[in-house]
PDB file of C-alpha atoms in Angstrom:
ATOM      1  CA  GLN A 385      43.625-112.732  48.375  1.00  0.00           C
ATOM      2  CA  ALA A 386      44.247-115.952  46.428  1.00  0.00           C
ATOM      3  CA  ARG A 387      44.660-118.012  49.598  1.00  0.00           C
ATOM      4  CA  SER A 388      41.417-116.596  51.021  1.00  0.00           C
ATOM      5  CA  ILE A 389      39.515-117.555  47.874  1.00  0.00           C
ATOM      6  CA  VAL A 390      40.883-121.111  47.943  1.00  0.00           C
ATOM      7  CA  LEU A 391      40.166-121.585  51.645  1.00  0.00           C
ATOM      8  CA  GLU A 392      36.646-120.154  51.414  1.00  0.00           C
ATOM      9  CA  ALA A 393      35.812-122.416  48.457  1.00  0.00           C
ATOM     10  CA  ALA A 394      37.071-125.498  50.295  1.00  0.00           C
ATOM     11  CA  GLN A 395      35.322-124.655  53.562  1.00  0.00           C
ATOM     12  CA  ALA A 396      32.025-124.091  51.748  1.00  0.00           C
ATOM     13  CA  HIS A 397      32.112-127.396  49.850  1.00  0.00           C
ATOM     14  CA  PRO A 398      29.919-130.140  51.324  1.00  0.00           C
ATOM     15  CA  LEU A 399      32.488-132.909  50.609  1.00  0.00           C
ATOM     16  CA  ALA A 400      35.223-131.182  52.625  1.00  0.00           C
ATOM     17  CA  GLU A 401      35.227-132.653  56.127  1.00  0.00           C
ATOM     18  CA  GLU A 402      38.160-130.597  57.396  1.00  0.00           C
ATOM     19  CA  VAL A 403      40.348-127.960  55.775  1.00  0.00           C
ATOM     20  CA  ALA A 404      43.831-128.520  57.185  1.00  0.00           C
ATOM     21  CA  GLY A 405      45.571-125.546  55.583  1.00  0.00           C
ATOM     22  CA  CYS A 406      46.801-123.827  52.463  1.00  0.00           C
ATOM     23  CA  PRO A 407      50.543-123.188  52.815  1.00  0.00           C
ATOM     24  CA  VAL A 408      52.876-121.660  50.260  1.00  0.00           C
ATOM     25  CA  VAL A 409      54.959-124.592  48.989  1.00  0.00           C
ATOM     26  CA  SER A 410      57.168-122.772  46.494  1.00  0.00           C
ATOM     27  CA  LEU A 411      57.778-119.454  44.815  1.00  0.00           C
ATOM     28  CA  ALA A 412      57.503-119.032  41.066  1.00  0.00           C
ATOM     29  CA  GLY A 413      58.650-116.163  38.897  1.00  0.00           C
ATOM     30  CA  SER A 414      55.151-114.703  38.764  1.00  0.00           C
ATOM     31  CA  GLY A 415      53.827-115.655  42.197  1.00  0.00           C
ATOM     32  CA  ALA A 416      53.534-118.265  44.916  1.00  0.00           C
ATOM     33  CA  VAL A 417      52.386-121.887  44.640  1.00  0.00           C
ATOM     34  CA  LEU A 418      49.755-122.863  47.200  1.00  0.00           C
ATOM     35  CA  SER A 419      48.891-126.381  48.351  1.00  0.00           C
ATOM     36  CA  LEU A 420      45.367-126.945  49.675  1.00  0.00           C
ATOM     37  CA  ARG A 421      45.070-129.694  52.274  1.00  0.00           C
ATOM     38  CA  VAL A 422      41.578-131.065  52.876  1.00  0.00           C
ATOM     39  CA  TRP A 423      40.232-134.211  54.554  1.00  0.00           C
ATOM     40  CA  CYS A 424      37.441-136.093  52.767  1.00  0.00           C
ATOM     41  CA  ALA A 425      35.457-139.246  53.521  1.00  0.00           C
ATOM     42  CA  ASP A 426      37.116-141.303  50.781  1.00  0.00           C
ATOM     43  CA  PHE A 427      39.031-141.202  47.506  1.00  0.00           C
ATOM     44  CA  GLY A 428      35.911-140.697  45.390  1.00  0.00           C
ATOM     45  CA  ALA A 429      34.870-137.692  47.454  1.00  0.00           C
ATOM     46  CA  ALA A 430      38.408-136.306  47.234  1.00  0.00           C
ATOM     47  CA  GLN A 431      38.405-136.572  43.444  1.00  0.00           C
ATOM     48  CA  GLN A 432      35.022-134.873  43.129  1.00  0.00           C
ATOM     49  CA  LEU A 433      36.094-132.155  45.557  1.00  0.00           C
ATOM     50  CA  GLU A 434      39.294-131.562  43.567  1.00  0.00           C
ATOM     51  CA  PHE A 435      37.419-131.122  40.276  1.00  0.00           C
ATOM     52  CA  ASP A 436      34.748-128.913  41.840  1.00  0.00           C
ATOM     53  CA  LEU A 437      37.349-126.694  43.504  1.00  0.00           C
ATOM     54  CA  TYR A 438      39.352-126.271  40.296  1.00  0.00           C
ATOM     55  CA  GLU A 439      36.239-124.896  38.643  1.00  0.00           C
ATOM     56  CA  SER A 440      34.998-122.698  41.487  1.00  0.00           C
ATOM     57  CA  VAL A 441      38.432-121.298  42.311  1.00  0.00           C
ATOM     58  CA  LYS A 442      39.139-120.509  38.642  1.00  0.00           C
ATOM     59  CA  LYS A 443      35.850-118.608  38.404  1.00  0.00           C
ATOM     60  CA  ALA A 444      36.594-116.710  41.620  1.00  0.00           C
ATOM     61  CA  PHE A 445      40.120-115.865  40.455  1.00  0.00           C
ATOM     62  CA  ASP A 446      38.748-114.564  37.152  1.00  0.00           C
ATOM     63  CA  ALA A 447      36.162-112.445  38.981  1.00  0.00           C
ATOM     64  CA  GLY A 448      38.854-111.070  41.299  1.00  0.00           C
ATOM     65  CA  GLY A 449      41.321-110.339  38.488  1.00  0.00           C
ATOM     66  CA  ILE A 450      43.843-112.893  39.787  1.00  0.00           C
ATOM     67  CA  PRO A 451      45.826-114.412  36.911  1.00  0.00           C
ATOM     68  CA  LEU A 452      46.985-118.011  36.875  1.00  0.00           C
ATOM     69  CA  ALA A 453      50.699-118.457  36.263  1.00  0.00           C
TER      70      ALA A 453
END
């Protein structure tokens, strides 16, 4: 469910040119660590996308009852 939320948020964002994946990169005691990979036009767009996704994903996780480790 967490991966779906992250991918949907990235795919819906206008600054995301291509979503390349969201693999599990490590396992933690309370869950898995995901790494979102997205192509953007430039560094400025990537920074804005990162900040926007932090906020939208956090809100979606809260709404879905998904805790952050």
